[in-house]
Amino acid sequence: MSPRTESPSAEPTGDQSAPRTKEGAAQRYEQYLHAVGREDIATVCEVAGPAAKQAEDQGFGPCTSTFVVTFQMISPAQKKALRTATVNPQRVDVLTLAKVEIPTDAIRASVTFSESELGSSTLEYLENNWYITD
């Protein structure tokens, strides 16, 4: 696989739509991983919006305050690795046309993340983009 030449945008993705493919889901999850590495709370909460809303409904605070705690649990080396992490689309599990699971072993980074550190994520295609729902 060749290295990417374009740099990821520092701006939240907003209204841009993503392809309804496992490759589109992988790219969207890479945006999320890069945002976690940069501690970009706006992008993290945008991509993880549905999962964050579910957590908030269960008594956790809003994403913008609760995810800051998560940033503190990630080591500087892990944050650096997340900024350039990629997702192998071949390892993305397609559950339905609009729902995929990205297992931890699909993530390629300069450090290895365990299931307990990063975990698998479920993304669903909602309103023309992929969002983390679980």
PDB file of C-alpha atoms in Angstrom:
ATOM      1  CA  MET A   1       0.000   0.000   0.000  1.00  0.00           C
ATOM      2  CA  SER A   2       1.440   3.361  -0.940  1.00  0.00           C
ATOM      3  CA  PRO A   3       1.639   6.142   1.632  1.00  0.00           C
ATOM      4  CA  ARG A   4      -0.931   8.888   1.421  1.00  0.00           C
ATOM      5  CA  THR A   5       0.270  12.149  -0.017  1.00  0.00           C
ATOM      6  CA  GLU A   6      -2.590  14.402   0.993  1.00  0.00           C
ATOM      7  CA  SER A   7      -2.787  15.611   4.567  1.00  0.00           C
ATOM      8  CA  PRO A   8      -6.030  15.208   6.497  1.00  0.00           C
ATOM      9  CA  SER A   9      -8.094  18.311   6.965  1.00  0.00           C
ATOM     10  CA  ALA A  10      -8.046  19.872  10.411  1.00  0.00           C
ATOM     11  CA  GLU A  11     -11.619  21.017   9.874  1.00  0.00           C
ATOM     12  CA  PRO A  12     -14.668  18.961  10.876  1.00  0.00           C
ATOM     13  CA  THR A  13     -16.111  17.123   7.908  1.00  0.00           C
ATOM     14  CA  GLY A  14     -19.477  18.858   8.156  1.00  0.00           C
ATOM     15  CA  ASP A  15     -21.864  18.243   5.278  1.00  0.00           C
ATOM     16  CA  GLN A  16     -19.477  16.353   2.996  1.00  0.00           C
ATOM     17  CA  SER A  17     -20.930  12.988   2.122  1.00  0.00           C
ATOM     18  CA  ALA A  18     -18.917   9.781   2.157  1.00  0.00           C
ATOM     19  CA  PRO A  19     -19.309   6.821  -0.186  1.00  0.00           C
ATOM     20  CA  ARG A  20     -21.640   4.132   1.158  1.00  0.00           C
ATOM     21  CA  THR A  21     -18.898   1.493   0.920  1.00  0.00           C
ATOM     22  CA  LYS A  22     -16.630  -0.242   3.396  1.00  0.00           C
ATOM     23  CA  GLU A  23     -13.803   1.879   1.959  1.00  0.00           C
ATOM     24  CA  GLY A  24     -15.856   4.995   2.724  1.00  0.00           C
ATOM     25  CA  ALA A  25     -16.414   3.755   6.272  1.00  0.00           C
ATOM     26  CA  ALA A  26     -12.689   3.034   6.647  1.00  0.00           C
ATOM     27  CA  GLN A  27     -11.813   6.556   5.469  1.00  0.00           C
ATOM     28  CA  ARG A  28     -14.314   8.099   7.863  1.00  0.00           C
ATOM     29  CA  TYR A  29     -12.926   6.060  10.763  1.00  0.00           C
ATOM     30  CA  GLU A  30      -9.421   7.219   9.824  1.00  0.00           C
ATOM     31  CA  GLN A  31     -10.668  10.827  10.161  1.00  0.00           C
ATOM     32  CA  TYR A  32     -11.869   9.917  13.643  1.00  0.00           C
ATOM     33  CA  LEU A  33      -8.577   8.224  14.629  1.00  0.00           C
ATOM     34  CA  HIS A  34      -6.551  11.182  13.342  1.00  0.00           C
ATOM     35  CA  ALA A  35      -8.817  13.560  15.288  1.00  0.00           C
ATOM     36  CA  VAL A  36      -8.310  11.542  18.481  1.00  0.00           C
ATOM     37  CA  GLY A  37      -4.557  11.744  17.929  1.00  0.00           C
ATOM     38  CA  ARG A  38      -4.772  15.538  17.501  1.00  0.00           C
ATOM     39  CA  GLU A  39      -7.233  15.897  20.404  1.00  0.00           C
ATOM     40  CA  ASP A  40      -9.636  17.524  17.930  1.00  0.00           C
ATOM     41  CA  ILE A  41     -12.772  17.299  20.059  1.00  0.00           C
ATOM     42  CA  ALA A  42     -15.057  18.875  17.423  1.00  0.00           C
ATOM     43  CA  THR A  43     -14.288  16.214  14.799  1.00  0.00           C
ATOM     44  CA  VAL A  44     -14.306  13.373  17.358  1.00  0.00           C
ATOM     45  CA  CYS A  45     -17.753  14.370  18.608  1.00  0.00           C
ATOM     46  CA  GLU A  46     -19.072  14.880  15.066  1.00  0.00           C
ATOM     47  CA  VAL A  47     -18.016  11.410  13.854  1.00  0.00           C
ATOM     48  CA  ALA A  48     -18.953   9.711  17.139  1.00  0.00           C
ATOM     49  CA  GLY A  49     -22.129  11.780  17.560  1.00  0.00           C
ATOM     50  CA  PRO A  50     -24.691   8.930  17.683  1.00  0.00           C
ATOM     51  CA  ALA A  51     -22.601   6.842  20.117  1.00  0.00           C
ATOM     52  CA  ALA A  52     -21.878   9.926  22.233  1.00  0.00           C
ATOM     53  CA  LYS A  53     -25.595  10.791  22.354  1.00  0.00           C
ATOM     54  CA  GLN A  54     -26.387   7.246  23.492  1.00  0.00           C
ATOM     55  CA  ALA A  55     -23.764   7.524  26.267  1.00  0.00           C
ATOM     56  CA  GLU A  56     -25.154  10.908  27.297  1.00  0.00           C
ATOM     57  CA  ASP A  57     -28.665   9.418  27.470  1.00  0.00           C
ATOM     58  CA  GLN A  58     -27.245   6.746  29.805  1.00  0.00           C
ATOM     59  CA  GLY A  59     -26.020   9.374  32.255  1.00  0.00           C
ATOM     60  CA  PHE A  60     -22.603  10.291  30.925  1.00  0.00           C
ATOM     61  CA  GLY A  61     -21.933  13.937  30.188  1.00  0.00           C
ATOM     62  CA  PRO A  62     -21.827  15.519  26.745  1.00  0.00           C
ATOM     63  CA  CYS A  63     -19.140  14.309  24.328  1.00  0.00           C
ATOM     64  CA  THR A  64     -17.162  17.540  24.543  1.00  0.00           C
ATOM     65  CA  SER A  65     -16.534  17.011  28.259  1.00  0.00           C
ATOM     66  CA  THR A  66     -16.445  13.220  28.568  1.00  0.00           C
ATOM     67  CA  PHE A  67     -14.109  12.569  25.642  1.00  0.00           C
ATOM     68  CA  VAL A  68     -11.497  14.930  27.076  1.00  0.00           C
ATOM     69  CA  VAL A  69     -11.034  12.290  29.800  1.00  0.00           C
ATOM     70  CA  THR A  70     -10.368   9.695  27.098  1.00  0.00           C
ATOM     71  CA  PHE A  71      -7.647  11.914  25.618  1.00  0.00           C
ATOM     72  CA  GLN A  72      -5.892  11.844  29.007  1.00  0.00           C
ATOM     73  CA  MET A  73      -5.842   8.011  29.000  1.00  0.00           C
ATOM     74  CA  ILE A  74      -3.994   7.819  25.668  1.00  0.00           C
ATOM     75  CA  SER A  75      -0.203   7.987  25.840  1.00  0.00           C
ATOM     76  CA  PRO A  76       1.706  10.565  23.783  1.00  0.00           C
ATOM     77  CA  ALA A  77       3.172   7.740  21.626  1.00  0.00           C
ATOM     78  CA  GLN A  78      -0.325   6.372  20.966  1.00  0.00           C
ATOM     79  CA  LYS A  79      -1.653   9.840  20.057  1.00  0.00           C
ATOM     80  CA  LYS A  80       1.223  10.307  17.617  1.00  0.00           C
ATOM     81  CA  ALA A  81       0.489   6.891  16.070  1.00  0.00           C
ATOM     82  CA  LEU A  82      -3.236   7.682  15.723  1.00  0.00           C
ATOM     83  CA  ARG A  83      -2.484  10.840  13.721  1.00  0.00           C
ATOM     84  CA  THR A  84      -1.258   8.673  10.822  1.00  0.00           C
ATOM     85  CA  ALA A  85      -3.215   5.459  11.479  1.00  0.00           C
ATOM     86  CA  THR A  86      -4.945   3.783   8.558  1.00  0.00           C
ATOM     87  CA  VAL A  87      -7.732   1.226   8.321  1.00  0.00           C
ATOM     88  CA  ASN A  88      -7.408  -1.851   6.126  1.00  0.00           C
ATOM     89  CA  PRO A  89     -10.779  -2.021   4.286  1.00  0.00           C
ATOM     90  CA  GLN A  90     -10.267  -5.771   3.710  1.00  0.00           C
ATOM     91  CA  ARG A  91     -10.623  -6.295   7.464  1.00  0.00           C
ATOM     92  CA  VAL A  92     -13.812  -4.243   7.782  1.00  0.00           C
ATOM     93  CA  ASP A  93     -16.793  -6.503   8.465  1.00  0.00           C
ATOM     94  CA  VAL A  94     -19.875  -5.543   6.437  1.00  0.00           C
ATOM     95  CA  LEU A  95     -22.981  -6.250   8.550  1.00  0.00           C
ATOM     96  CA  THR A  96     -25.537  -4.606   6.224  1.00  0.00           C
ATOM     97  CA  LEU A  97     -25.364  -2.125   3.344  1.00  0.00           C
ATOM     98  CA  ALA A  98     -25.421   0.675   5.901  1.00  0.00           C
ATOM     99  CA  LYS A  99     -23.599  -0.872   8.866  1.00  0.00           C
ATOM    100  CA  VAL A 100     -20.009  -2.069   9.310  1.00  0.00           C
ATOM    101  CA  GLU A 101     -17.798  -3.191  12.152  1.00  0.00           C
ATOM    102  CA  ILE A 102     -14.173  -2.107  12.259  1.00  0.00           C
ATOM    103  CA  PRO A 103     -12.195  -4.492  14.450  1.00  0.00           C
ATOM    104  CA  THR A 104      -9.067  -3.347  16.255  1.00  0.00           C
ATOM    105  CA  ASP A 105      -6.907  -5.559  14.021  1.00  0.00           C
ATOM    106  CA  ALA A 106      -8.012  -3.543  10.955  1.00  0.00           C
ATOM    107  CA  ILE A 107      -6.129  -0.511  12.299  1.00  0.00           C
ATOM    108  CA  ARG A 108      -2.580  -0.038  11.078  1.00  0.00           C
ATOM    109  CA  ALA A 109      -0.464   2.266  13.227  1.00  0.00           C
ATOM    110  CA  SER A 110       3.143   2.643  14.305  1.00  0.00           C
ATOM    111  CA  VAL A 111       2.170   1.188  17.695  1.00  0.00           C
ATOM    112  CA  THR A 112      -0.124  -1.771  18.327  1.00  0.00           C
ATOM    113  CA  PHE A 113      -3.431  -1.134  20.044  1.00  0.00           C
ATOM    114  CA  SER A 114      -5.105  -3.864  22.057  1.00  0.00           C
ATOM    115  CA  GLU A 115      -8.840  -4.528  22.018  1.00  0.00           C
ATOM    116  CA  SER A 116      -9.114  -3.018  25.519  1.00  0.00           C
ATOM    117  CA  GLU A 117      -7.306   0.173  24.447  1.00  0.00           C
ATOM    118  CA  LEU A 118      -9.158   0.929  21.242  1.00  0.00           C
ATOM    119  CA  GLY A 119     -11.825  -1.708  20.772  1.00  0.00           C
ATOM    120  CA  SER A 120     -13.947  -2.456  17.752  1.00  0.00           C
ATOM    121  CA  SER A 121     -16.295   0.208  16.441  1.00  0.00           C
ATOM    122  CA  THR A 122     -19.608  -0.060  14.652  1.00  0.00           C
ATOM    123  CA  LEU A 123     -20.271   2.584  12.017  1.00  0.00           C
ATOM    124  CA  GLU A 124     -23.620   3.210  10.358  1.00  0.00           C
ATOM    125  CA  TYR A 125     -24.407   5.187   7.243  1.00  0.00           C
ATOM    126  CA  LEU A 126     -26.756   7.954   8.376  1.00  0.00           C
ATOM    127  CA  GLU A 127     -27.628  11.189   6.545  1.00  0.00           C
ATOM    128  CA  ASN A 128     -25.069  10.592   3.740  1.00  0.00           C
ATOM    129  CA  ASN A 129     -22.083   9.815   5.972  1.00  0.00           C
ATOM    130  CA  TRP A 130     -20.629   7.201   8.301  1.00  0.00           C
ATOM    131  CA  TYR A 131     -20.992   7.686  12.044  1.00  0.00           C
ATOM    132  CA  ILE A 132     -19.806   5.650  15.013  1.00  0.00           C
ATOM    133  CA  THR A 133     -22.905   4.220  16.662  1.00  0.00           C
ATOM    134  CA  ASP A 134     -21.317   1.710  19.036  1.00  0.00           C
TER     135      ASP A 134
END
